[in-house]
Amino acid sequence: MSIRNIAYIVLGLALMGCAGPSVPTVFTDSKELPKIYPDYTDVTVPINIAPLTFELDEQADEMIARYAVGGEEIVCADKAQPDMEAWRTLTEKAKGGAITVDVYARKADQWTHYKPFSIYVSPDSIDSYLSYRLIFPSFISYEALTISQRCLENYDESVIYDNVLCSFEKDGQCINCHNYQQYNPQRMQFHARQNHGGTVITYDGKMKKVNMKSDSILSAGVYPAWHPWLKLIVYSTNKTAQKFHTTAHNKIEVYDSQSDLIAYDIDRGEVTNLENDSTELEVFPAWAPDGKTLYYCSAHIQLQDSVQSVSTMIQKYPKRIKYNLYRKSFDPETMTFGPRELVFAADSLDKSATLPRISPDGRYLMFTLAEYGVFHIWHHDADLWLLDLREKGKVNSEKLAAARPLEEINSPDTESYHSWSSNGKWVVFSSRRDDGTYTRPFFAHIDKDGHGSKPFELPSADPDYHRQFMKCYNIPEFMRGPVTIKPQTFADVLKGDGEPVKYVQQLTK
């Protein structure tokens, strides 16, 4: 198909007399939906999302696409790329209803009109910004690595931090685990490993680099969870390794030989252990919105007679590692944590559960379930599940009604890291459904009963952008606005010395 990256717009009577593409008048109707990329057929989108662009995903000499609501329409040629202002007019008119999309394709002298589809426009808005890590899908190289942010209301993207700002040939740096307190871009943290390593924390205009290593804890903080309002971050500490496979479907296994949970007081610079149990591998903490419950994952390690270390056992028997979901109560007044409580026994299903994230209303817990292990982004069988927390007590094999796979959202390939929007109406998650190799952000609407809509891919100005973009989107996180700190400012802080932490037996307020 001839590609002329041009979109022509017809918007009501206002554009009468303007030259532009027209909808064919002679055509053959097809009962089939058009094959388009990205697949935006019958998706539900937020009222404030950027225009959904697409292209025909089959050979044709020409394509015409018409978006229409009532008497207003947008007509595009070759690639469907609506004008931003015209799209805003259509979505506002379709609010609570749908935009109808007609696609026509010409092959030789014959036009075909495919079965029309809808783009449902929800009145529920989505947070204006999304941040993520962009990284090549390689196993050992990460020189070109950024934490970036994208405005979901248009296509504007900018870099929050680029690790080449502190990398020098052999002295490389790896940045990861960006996280925010209550979607606030002014309250952010991320890690830098290796060269100029440390944790950068910004809080309402103040920034510092923290050296969280201590003889009393396993490692510096890794996976973070900000308390909803306290200046407190819970981390997992992890000793992580990788194993590569030549014949297995999952080509790489990332695992922890040791892990634990710690709590860090930002103002006092104090850190303490929460569990410190060598027979448990704790990871992925997540706070409930009320700030009184901490959720996390843990796998119990039982060494075999012939195995001398946890690392050796995991390498020999990776499918025996099953993570369950737990929670701990927390008293914000005394800064104390209660004993752990089992929430979901994934091992009773012979499965492993990771990445708990709780909806802003506190009702639902979304997590990832796969056959085994902790790093499900590398597992092709990983799916999203939803647990209704209104069900009290333990959820196990005898009581599974409260937890279910999100079949309406999942695909035959990897679904992994996920995040709730601040209003709890949307989720974003990492998926490899397109090609099995590259993770890309997908969005779905979640209704009051916990049912999801058909997911849609992050819109791009050019619909072919993601098929040409050779990087993975990692850890998508919603934000209420952009991070305004300049990348070089982060680099200047990282090049300085990190503030040491003080280990304490108990945090105090």
Short mmCIF file of C-alpha atoms in Angstrom, two decimals:
data_model
loop_
_atom_site.label_atom_id
_atom_site.label_comp_id
_atom_site.label_asym_id
_atom_site.label_seq_id
_atom_site.Cartn_x
_atom_site.Cartn_y
_atom_site.Cartn_z
CA MET A 1 0.00 0.00 0.00
CA SER A 2 1.28 3.45 -0.91
CA ILE A 3 2.00 5.36 2.29
CA ARG A 4 1.62 9.14 2.28
CA ASN A 5 1.74 10.06 5.92
CA ILE A 6 -1.10 12.59 5.52
CA ALA A 7 -4.46 12.83 7.27
CA TYR A 8 -7.25 14.95 5.78
CA ILE A 9 -10.01 16.12 8.06
CA VAL A 10 -13.64 16.80 7.31
CA LEU A 11 -15.46 18.20 10.33
CA GLY A 12 -19.15 18.88 9.76
CA LEU A 13 -20.14 21.63 7.32
CA ALA A 14 -17.29 23.85 8.41
CA LEU A 15 -14.91 22.24 5.94
CA MET A 16 -17.24 22.12 2.91
CA GLY A 17 -15.39 23.03 -0.25
CA CYS A 18 -11.94 21.99 1.12
CA ALA A 19 -9.95 19.50 -0.92
CA GLY A 20 -9.59 16.18 0.85
CA PRO A 21 -10.33 12.48 0.67
CA SER A 22 -13.89 11.34 0.25
CA VAL A 23 -15.64 8.16 1.28
CA PRO A 24 -16.15 5.82 -1.71
CA THR A 25 -19.69 5.65 -3.07
CA VAL A 26 -19.27 2.38 -4.95
CA PHE A 27 -18.00 -0.55 -2.91
CA THR A 28 -18.61 -4.12 -1.79
CA ASP A 29 -19.67 -4.68 1.82
CA SER A 30 -17.71 -7.20 3.87
CA LYS A 31 -19.00 -8.97 6.97
CA GLU A 32 -15.48 -9.03 8.38
CA LEU A 33 -13.89 -6.43 10.63
CA PRO A 34 -10.85 -4.72 9.07
CA LYS A 35 -7.42 -5.98 10.02
CA ILE A 36 -5.81 -2.91 11.52
CA TYR A 37 -2.76 -2.15 13.64
CA PRO A 38 -2.97 -1.34 16.45
CA ASP A 39 -6.17 -3.26 17.03
CA TYR A 40 -8.57 -0.56 18.23
CA THR A 41 -11.75 -2.36 17.21
CA ASP A 42 -14.46 -2.06 19.87
CA VAL A 43 -12.17 -0.72 22.59
CA THR A 44 -13.17 1.60 25.43
CA VAL A 45 -11.03 4.74 25.87
CA PRO A 46 -10.96 7.61 28.37
CA ILE A 47 -12.46 10.94 27.37
CA ASN A 48 -9.05 12.66 27.46
CA ILE A 49 -6.92 10.12 25.54
CA ALA A 50 -4.80 11.16 22.54
CA PRO A 51 -6.19 10.33 19.07
CA LEU A 52 -6.24 6.62 18.23
CA THR A 53 -4.30 6.22 14.99
CA PHE A 54 -4.17 3.02 12.94
CA GLU A 55 -3.21 1.56 9.58
CA LEU A 56 -4.55 -1.29 7.49
CA ASP A 57 -2.68 -4.49 8.36
CA GLU A 58 -3.09 -6.16 4.99
CA GLN A 59 -2.02 -5.39 1.44
CA ALA A 60 -4.11 -2.75 -0.33
CA ASP A 61 -3.59 0.06 -2.82
CA GLU A 62 -5.47 2.64 -0.80
CA MET A 63 -7.37 3.04 2.47
CA ILE A 64 -10.00 5.48 3.63
CA ALA A 65 -11.08 5.65 7.29
CA ARG A 66 -13.98 7.64 8.68
CA TYR A 67 -14.55 8.40 12.37
CA ALA A 68 -18.08 9.65 12.93
CA VAL A 69 -20.41 10.80 15.72
CA GLY A 70 -23.80 12.15 14.73
CA GLY A 71 -23.30 14.63 11.92
CA GLU A 72 -19.60 15.19 12.58
CA GLU A 73 -16.81 13.14 11.07
CA ILE A 74 -13.09 12.87 10.43
CA VAL A 75 -11.96 11.30 7.14
CA CYS A 76 -8.36 10.13 6.75
CA ALA A 77 -6.44 8.64 3.82
CA ASP A 78 -3.76 5.93 3.83
CA LYS A 79 -3.13 6.11 7.58
CA ALA A 80 -5.85 7.00 10.04
CA GLN A 81 -4.31 9.94 11.89
CA PRO A 82 -7.01 12.28 13.24
CA ASP A 83 -6.21 15.91 13.86
CA MET A 84 -5.94 16.61 17.60
CA GLU A 85 -8.57 19.36 17.73
CA ALA A 86 -11.03 17.44 15.55
CA TRP A 87 -10.52 14.34 17.72
CA ARG A 88 -11.31 16.35 20.86
CA THR A 89 -14.55 17.50 19.27
CA LEU A 90 -15.54 13.93 18.41
CA THR A 91 -14.69 12.43 21.81
CA GLU A 92 -16.59 15.16 23.63
CA LYS A 93 -19.64 14.54 21.45
CA ALA A 94 -19.29 10.75 21.94
CA LYS A 95 -18.83 10.97 25.71
CA GLY A 96 -20.69 8.07 27.28
CA GLY A 97 -21.37 6.69 23.79
CA ALA A 98 -19.26 5.65 20.83
CA ILE A 99 -17.39 6.83 17.76
CA THR A 100 -18.25 4.71 14.72
CA VAL A 101 -15.32 3.85 12.45
CA ASP A 102 -15.74 2.78 8.83
CA VAL A 103 -12.74 1.44 6.91
CA TYR A 104 -12.59 1.17 3.11
CA ALA A 105 -9.77 -0.53 1.22
CA ARG A 106 -9.07 -0.43 -2.49
CA LYS A 107 -7.43 -3.36 -4.26
CA ALA A 108 -7.02 -2.60 -7.97
CA ASP A 109 -10.32 -0.98 -9.02
CA GLN A 110 -12.47 -2.55 -6.30
CA TRP A 111 -13.34 -0.86 -3.00
CA THR A 112 -14.31 -2.95 0.02
CA HIS A 113 -16.24 -1.55 2.97
CA TYR A 114 -15.45 -3.55 6.11
CA LYS A 115 -17.82 -4.12 8.97
CA PRO A 116 -17.88 -0.88 11.02
CA PHE A 117 -16.52 -0.95 14.56
CA SER A 118 -16.89 1.29 17.59
CA ILE A 119 -14.54 3.21 19.84
CA TYR A 120 -16.45 3.62 23.09
CA VAL A 121 -15.66 6.86 24.89
CA SER A 122 -15.88 6.59 28.67
CA PRO A 123 -16.62 9.73 30.68
CA ASP A 124 -13.98 8.46 33.12
CA SER A 125 -10.75 10.34 32.49
CA ILE A 126 -7.27 8.91 32.86
CA ASP A 127 -4.23 10.44 34.58
CA SER A 128 -2.54 12.84 32.20
CA TYR A 129 0.94 11.30 32.36
CA LEU A 130 2.59 7.88 32.25
CA SER A 131 6.24 7.15 33.04
CA TYR A 132 8.22 4.05 32.13
CA ARG A 133 11.69 2.71 31.58
CA LEU A 134 12.80 2.28 27.95
CA ILE A 135 15.30 -0.51 27.44
CA PHE A 136 16.45 -2.78 24.63
CA PRO A 137 15.22 -6.39 25.07
CA SER A 138 18.74 -7.66 25.66
CA PHE A 139 19.98 -9.62 28.64
CA ILE A 140 23.32 -8.02 29.46
CA SER A 141 23.46 -4.60 27.78
CA TYR A 142 21.73 -1.48 29.07
CA GLU A 143 23.89 1.43 27.95
CA ALA A 144 20.95 3.12 26.22
CA LEU A 145 18.42 3.26 29.04
CA THR A 146 16.08 6.04 30.09
CA ILE A 147 13.22 6.73 32.45
CA SER A 148 10.81 8.62 30.23
CA GLN A 149 7.38 10.19 30.51
CA ARG A 150 4.54 10.57 28.06
CA CYS A 151 1.51 12.85 28.09
CA LEU A 152 -1.48 10.57 27.46
CA GLU A 153 -3.57 13.49 26.19
CA ASN A 154 -1.23 13.97 23.21
CA TYR A 155 1.95 12.32 21.95
CA ASP A 156 4.53 14.44 23.81
CA GLU A 157 7.34 12.37 25.35
CA SER A 158 10.35 13.54 27.33
CA VAL A 159 13.24 12.01 29.27
CA ILE A 160 13.16 12.12 33.07
CA TYR A 161 16.66 10.66 33.41
CA ASP A 162 19.14 9.08 31.01
CA ASN A 163 21.81 6.76 32.42
CA VAL A 164 24.39 7.85 29.83
CA LEU A 165 24.66 11.10 31.81
CA CYS A 166 26.67 9.17 34.41
CA SER A 167 28.13 6.40 32.25
CA PHE A 168 31.64 6.38 30.90
CA GLU A 169 32.68 3.49 28.65
CA LYS A 170 33.38 0.62 31.08
CA ASP A 171 31.82 2.48 34.01
CA GLY A 172 28.19 1.77 33.19
CA GLN A 173 25.07 2.63 35.11
CA CYS A 174 21.65 1.00 35.31
CA ILE A 175 18.58 2.95 36.45
CA ASN A 176 15.37 1.32 37.61
CA CYS A 177 12.33 1.23 39.87
CA HIS A 178 10.88 4.73 39.52
CA ASN A 179 7.99 5.17 41.93
CA TYR A 180 5.78 7.99 43.22
CA GLN A 181 3.80 8.82 46.34
CA GLN A 182 0.12 8.95 45.39
CA TYR A 183 0.81 9.68 41.69
CA ASN A 184 2.64 12.89 42.65
CA PRO A 185 5.53 13.60 40.22
CA GLN A 186 7.09 15.92 42.82
CA ARG A 187 7.49 12.97 45.21
CA MET A 188 9.58 10.48 43.31
CA GLN A 189 12.35 7.98 43.78
CA PHE A 190 14.50 5.80 41.52
CA HIS A 191 17.64 3.71 41.84
CA ALA A 192 20.99 3.82 40.08
CA ARG A 193 23.21 0.77 40.20
CA GLN A 194 26.94 0.41 39.55
CA ASN A 195 28.64 3.70 38.60
CA HIS A 196 27.53 6.47 41.00
CA GLY A 197 25.01 4.06 42.47
CA GLY A 198 22.41 5.10 45.00
CA THR A 199 18.76 5.95 45.48
CA VAL A 200 17.52 9.38 44.41
CA ILE A 201 14.55 10.73 46.37
CA THR A 202 12.75 13.98 45.55
CA TYR A 203 10.10 15.42 47.83
CA ASP A 204 8.38 18.75 47.11
CA GLY A 205 11.44 20.39 45.60
CA LYS A 206 14.05 18.80 47.86
CA MET A 207 16.32 16.09 46.47
CA LYS A 208 18.91 13.77 47.94
CA LYS A 209 20.94 10.71 47.08
CA VAL A 210 20.81 7.91 49.63
CA ASN A 211 23.35 5.15 50.18
CA MET A 212 21.05 2.55 51.69
CA LYS A 213 23.65 -0.15 52.17
CA SER A 214 24.11 -1.30 55.74
CA ASP A 215 25.74 -4.27 57.44
CA SER A 216 22.41 -4.96 59.15
CA ILE A 217 20.33 -5.34 55.98
CA LEU A 218 20.65 -7.67 53.01
CA SER A 219 21.22 -5.03 50.34
CA ALA A 220 20.23 -1.53 49.35
CA GLY A 221 16.52 -1.07 48.67
CA VAL A 222 15.22 -2.47 45.39
CA TYR A 223 11.45 -2.64 44.74
CA PRO A 224 9.76 0.36 46.45
CA ALA A 225 6.36 1.19 47.89
CA TRP A 226 5.64 4.73 49.15
CA HIS A 227 3.31 5.02 52.10
CA PRO A 228 0.19 6.96 50.99
CA TRP A 229 0.97 10.00 53.17
CA LEU A 230 3.92 9.34 55.50
CA LYS A 231 7.48 10.06 54.41
CA LEU A 232 8.12 6.33 54.58
CA ILE A 233 9.13 3.89 51.85
CA VAL A 234 9.10 0.11 52.21
CA TYR A 235 11.55 -1.74 49.97
CA SER A 236 12.38 -5.30 49.24
CA THR A 237 16.10 -6.05 49.40
CA ASN A 238 17.22 -8.63 46.88
CA LYS A 239 20.22 -10.64 45.82
CA THR A 240 19.26 -11.24 42.21
CA ALA A 241 20.78 -13.54 39.60
CA GLN A 242 19.99 -14.68 36.06
CA LYS A 243 19.90 -18.06 34.37
CA PHE A 244 19.75 -18.56 30.61
CA HIS A 245 18.08 -21.41 28.75
CA THR A 246 18.73 -22.73 25.25
CA THR A 247 15.66 -24.88 24.67
CA ALA A 248 13.04 -23.78 27.21
CA HIS A 249 10.21 -21.51 26.05
CA ASN A 250 11.15 -19.01 28.77
CA LYS A 251 14.67 -18.16 27.65
CA ILE A 252 15.79 -16.34 30.76
CA GLU A 253 15.06 -16.77 34.45
CA VAL A 254 15.62 -13.91 36.91
CA TYR A 255 15.49 -15.05 40.51
CA ASP A 256 16.40 -14.05 44.06
CA SER A 257 18.73 -16.18 46.13
CA GLN A 258 17.88 -13.97 49.13
CA SER A 259 15.34 -11.22 49.71
CA ASP A 260 13.75 -9.35 52.58
CA LEU A 261 11.62 -6.31 53.44
CA ILE A 262 12.90 -3.07 54.97
CA ALA A 263 11.29 0.25 55.89
CA TYR A 264 13.07 3.58 55.33
CA ASP A 265 12.20 6.87 57.08
CA ILE A 266 13.04 9.64 54.61
CA ASP A 267 13.46 12.47 57.15
CA ARG A 268 15.31 10.54 59.86
CA GLY A 269 17.43 8.51 57.44
CA GLU A 270 16.61 5.39 59.45
CA VAL A 271 16.07 1.88 58.11
CA THR A 272 14.86 -1.33 59.74
CA ASN A 273 14.08 -4.92 58.79
CA LEU A 274 10.47 -6.10 58.75
CA GLU A 275 10.91 -9.87 58.57
CA ASN A 276 14.56 -10.98 58.35
CA ASP A 277 13.61 -14.63 57.80
CA SER A 278 16.22 -16.58 55.82
CA THR A 279 13.64 -19.26 54.86
CA GLU A 280 11.39 -16.71 53.12
CA LEU A 281 11.94 -14.72 49.94
CA GLU A 282 9.91 -11.52 50.36
CA VAL A 283 9.45 -9.12 47.44
CA PHE A 284 7.19 -6.52 45.75
CA PRO A 285 5.67 -4.54 48.66
CA ALA A 286 2.51 -2.52 47.97
CA TRP A 287 0.47 -0.31 50.32
CA ALA A 288 -3.29 -0.32 50.65
CA PRO A 289 -4.71 3.20 50.09
CA ASP A 290 -5.66 3.57 53.77
CA GLY A 291 -1.99 3.29 54.74
CA LYS A 292 -2.77 0.64 57.35
CA THR A 293 -1.97 -2.52 55.40
CA LEU A 294 1.16 -3.57 53.53
CA TYR A 295 0.85 -6.31 50.90
CA TYR A 296 3.77 -8.28 49.51
CA CYS A 297 4.83 -11.64 48.04
CA SER A 298 6.85 -14.37 49.69
CA ALA A 299 8.12 -17.83 48.76
CA HIS A 300 9.08 -20.38 51.40
CA ILE A 301 12.42 -22.09 50.77
CA GLN A 302 12.89 -25.69 51.84
CA LEU A 303 16.37 -26.93 50.94
CA GLN A 304 16.64 -30.43 49.47
CA ASP A 305 19.05 -32.96 51.03
CA SER A 306 21.39 -32.80 48.03
CA VAL A 307 21.36 -29.01 47.78
CA GLN A 308 23.63 -26.81 49.87
CA SER A 309 22.32 -23.31 49.02
CA VAL A 310 19.16 -21.51 47.98
CA SER A 311 20.82 -20.28 44.79
CA THR A 312 21.77 -23.83 43.76
CA MET A 313 18.30 -25.11 44.54
CA ILE A 314 16.62 -22.41 42.46
CA GLN A 315 18.95 -23.09 39.55
CA LYS A 316 18.29 -26.84 39.71
CA TYR A 317 14.57 -26.73 40.55
CA PRO A 318 13.21 -23.31 39.43
CA LYS A 319 9.66 -24.61 39.07
CA ARG A 320 9.52 -25.41 42.78
CA ILE A 321 9.64 -21.71 43.69
CA LYS A 322 6.07 -20.53 44.32
CA TYR A 323 5.23 -17.10 45.74
CA ASN A 324 2.08 -16.43 47.78
CA LEU A 325 0.46 -13.10 48.65
CA TYR A 326 0.66 -11.84 52.23
CA ARG A 327 -0.16 -8.71 54.17
CA LYS A 328 0.89 -6.99 57.39
CA SER A 329 -1.09 -4.50 59.41
CA PHE A 330 0.55 -1.14 60.09
CA ASP A 331 -0.13 1.45 62.77
CA PRO A 332 0.79 4.95 61.46
CA GLU A 333 0.79 6.33 65.02
CA THR A 334 3.33 3.90 66.45
CA MET A 335 5.06 3.04 63.13
CA THR A 336 4.78 -0.66 63.94
CA PHE A 337 3.95 -3.60 61.72
CA GLY A 338 1.90 -6.62 62.76
CA PRO A 339 2.49 -10.30 61.94
CA ARG A 340 2.02 -11.52 58.41
CA GLU A 341 -1.29 -12.91 57.20
CA LEU A 342 -1.84 -15.13 54.16
CA VAL A 343 -4.02 -13.45 51.51
CA PHE A 344 -3.79 -15.75 48.48
CA ALA A 345 -2.21 -19.22 48.48
CA ALA A 346 -1.03 -19.46 44.89
CA ASP A 347 1.02 -22.56 45.68
CA SER A 348 -2.22 -24.45 46.37
CA LEU A 349 -2.90 -24.01 42.64
CA ASP A 350 0.70 -25.00 41.86
CA LYS A 351 1.25 -21.40 40.75
CA SER A 352 3.25 -18.35 41.79
CA ALA A 353 1.76 -14.89 42.46
CA THR A 354 3.67 -11.60 42.24
CA LEU A 355 3.23 -7.84 41.83
CA PRO A 356 0.24 -7.05 44.08
CA ARG A 357 -1.32 -3.62 43.39
CA ILE A 358 -4.41 -2.39 45.23
CA SER A 359 -7.12 -0.24 43.64
CA PRO A 360 -7.50 3.30 45.06
CA ASP A 361 -10.83 2.40 46.68
CA GLY A 362 -9.15 -0.51 48.47
CA ARG A 363 -11.52 -3.11 47.05
CA TYR A 364 -9.45 -4.95 44.45
CA LEU A 365 -5.97 -6.43 44.42
CA MET A 366 -4.53 -7.09 40.98
CA PHE A 367 -1.58 -9.45 40.67
CA THR A 368 0.31 -11.54 38.15
CA LEU A 369 0.08 -15.33 38.19
CA ALA A 370 2.41 -17.76 36.43
CA GLU A 371 3.61 -21.32 36.85
CA TYR A 372 6.62 -20.48 38.99
CA GLY A 373 9.19 -17.87 39.97
CA VAL A 374 9.17 -14.15 40.66
CA PHE A 375 10.13 -12.28 37.46
CA HIS A 376 7.03 -12.91 35.42
CA ILE A 377 7.86 -10.47 32.66
CA TRP A 378 10.02 -13.27 31.20
CA HIS A 379 7.27 -15.90 31.53
CA HIS A 380 5.01 -16.34 28.50
CA ASP A 381 2.25 -17.88 30.64
CA ALA A 382 1.98 -14.90 33.00
CA ASP A 383 -1.56 -13.53 33.34
CA LEU A 384 -3.30 -10.84 35.36
CA TRP A 385 -5.66 -11.93 38.16
CA LEU A 386 -8.04 -9.93 40.31
CA LEU A 387 -8.83 -10.53 43.98
CA ASP A 388 -11.86 -8.95 45.66
CA LEU A 389 -10.63 -7.85 49.09
CA ARG A 390 -14.15 -7.56 50.43
CA GLU A 391 -13.93 -11.32 50.93
CA LYS A 392 -12.52 -11.73 54.43
CA GLY A 393 -10.01 -14.30 55.56
CA LYS A 394 -7.68 -16.50 53.58
CA VAL A 395 -8.26 -17.26 49.93
CA ASN A 396 -7.11 -20.75 49.04
CA SER A 397 -8.05 -23.72 46.88
CA GLU A 398 -11.31 -24.17 48.81
CA LYS A 399 -12.29 -20.52 48.39
CA LEU A 400 -11.30 -19.27 44.96
CA ALA A 401 -14.46 -17.35 44.10
CA ALA A 402 -12.89 -14.08 45.28
CA ALA A 403 -9.96 -14.34 42.84
CA ARG A 404 -10.22 -14.86 39.10
CA PRO A 405 -8.11 -14.55 35.96
CA LEU A 406 -8.88 -11.39 33.99
CA GLU A 407 -9.70 -13.33 30.85
CA GLU A 408 -11.15 -10.23 29.20
CA ILE A 409 -7.75 -8.53 29.49
CA ASN A 410 -5.23 -11.37 29.22
CA SER A 411 -3.66 -12.61 25.97
CA PRO A 412 -1.86 -15.83 24.98
CA ASP A 413 1.46 -14.13 25.82
CA THR A 414 2.96 -12.23 28.77
CA GLU A 415 0.97 -9.85 30.94
CA SER A 416 3.11 -8.43 33.69
CA TYR A 417 3.69 -5.14 35.54
CA HIS A 418 0.47 -3.19 36.14
CA SER A 419 -0.68 0.03 37.78
CA TRP A 420 -4.06 1.53 38.73
CA SER A 421 -5.04 5.04 37.66
CA SER A 422 -5.64 7.48 40.52
CA ASN A 423 -9.43 7.31 40.08
CA GLY A 424 -9.35 3.48 39.98
CA LYS A 425 -11.17 3.38 36.64
CA TRP A 426 -8.22 2.31 34.48
CA VAL A 427 -5.24 -0.02 34.63
CA VAL A 428 -2.09 0.02 32.55
CA PHE A 429 -0.04 -3.14 32.15
CA SER A 430 2.97 -4.46 30.27
CA SER A 431 2.13 -6.98 27.56
CA ARG A 432 4.05 -8.93 24.92
CA ARG A 433 0.91 -9.87 22.99
CA ASP A 434 2.06 -8.22 19.77
CA ASP A 435 5.20 -10.21 19.03
CA GLY A 436 6.30 -12.09 22.17
CA THR A 437 9.47 -10.01 22.52
CA TYR A 438 8.70 -6.35 23.18
CA THR A 439 6.67 -5.18 26.16
CA ARG A 440 4.29 -2.33 25.40
CA PRO A 441 1.77 -0.50 27.58
CA PHE A 442 -1.88 -1.50 27.24
CA PHE A 443 -4.84 0.12 28.99
CA ALA A 444 -8.21 -1.25 30.09
CA HIS A 445 -11.25 0.22 31.81
CA ILE A 446 -12.32 -1.49 35.06
CA ASP A 447 -15.99 -1.18 36.01
CA LYS A 448 -17.50 -1.18 39.52
CA ASP A 449 -17.78 -4.98 39.50
CA GLY A 450 -14.13 -5.50 38.55
CA HIS A 451 -14.69 -6.36 34.89
CA GLY A 452 -12.25 -5.08 32.32
CA SER A 453 -12.81 -3.77 28.82
CA LYS A 454 -10.85 -4.88 25.76
CA PRO A 455 -7.32 -3.46 26.20
CA PHE A 456 -5.92 -0.87 23.81
CA GLU A 457 -2.29 -0.09 23.06
CA LEU A 458 -0.64 3.24 23.91
CA PRO A 459 -1.59 5.53 20.98
CA SER A 460 1.16 6.96 18.78
CA ALA A 461 1.18 9.78 16.23
CA ASP A 462 2.30 7.25 13.61
CA PRO A 463 0.41 3.97 14.03
CA ASP A 464 3.44 1.98 12.87
CA TYR A 465 5.68 3.55 15.53
CA HIS A 466 5.80 0.62 17.95
CA ARG A 467 6.56 -1.93 15.25
CA GLN A 468 9.58 0.18 14.30
CA PHE A 469 10.61 1.00 17.89
CA MET A 470 13.16 -1.51 19.16
CA LYS A 471 12.79 -0.91 22.91
CA CYS A 472 10.66 -2.34 25.69
CA TYR A 473 8.42 -0.29 27.96
CA ASN A 474 9.16 -1.34 31.53
CA ILE A 475 7.27 -0.45 34.74
CA PRO A 476 4.48 1.82 33.47
CA GLU A 477 3.35 4.14 36.28
CA PHE A 478 0.54 6.71 36.19
CA MET A 479 1.26 10.30 37.27
CA ARG A 480 -0.97 13.33 37.79
CA GLY A 481 1.46 15.50 35.82
CA PRO A 482 5.02 15.57 34.50
CA VAL A 483 8.30 15.40 36.39
CA THR A 484 9.75 18.88 35.87
CA ILE A 485 13.26 18.28 37.25
CA LYS A 486 15.86 18.32 34.45
CA PRO A 487 17.79 15.10 33.67
CA GLN A 488 21.12 16.86 34.26
CA THR A 489 19.96 17.90 37.74
CA PHE A 490 19.39 14.24 38.61
CA ALA A 491 22.84 13.43 37.17
CA ASP A 492 24.53 16.13 39.27
CA VAL A 493 22.96 14.68 42.43
CA LEU A 494 23.97 11.12 41.48
CA LYS A 495 27.57 12.16 40.96
CA GLY A 496 27.74 13.31 44.58
CA ASP A 497 28.06 11.23 47.72
CA GLY A 498 25.06 9.36 49.02
CA GLU A 499 23.60 10.10 52.44
CA PRO A 500 24.22 7.07 54.70
CA VAL A 501 21.38 5.36 56.51
CA LYS A 502 21.18 4.49 60.19
CA TYR A 503 19.93 1.05 61.13
CA VAL A 504 17.40 0.91 63.99
CA GLN A 505 15.49 -1.94 65.57
CA GLN A 506 12.21 0.00 65.45
CA LEU A 507 11.07 3.08 63.55
CA THR A 508 9.61 5.93 65.63
CA LYS A 509 7.37 8.78 64.68
#
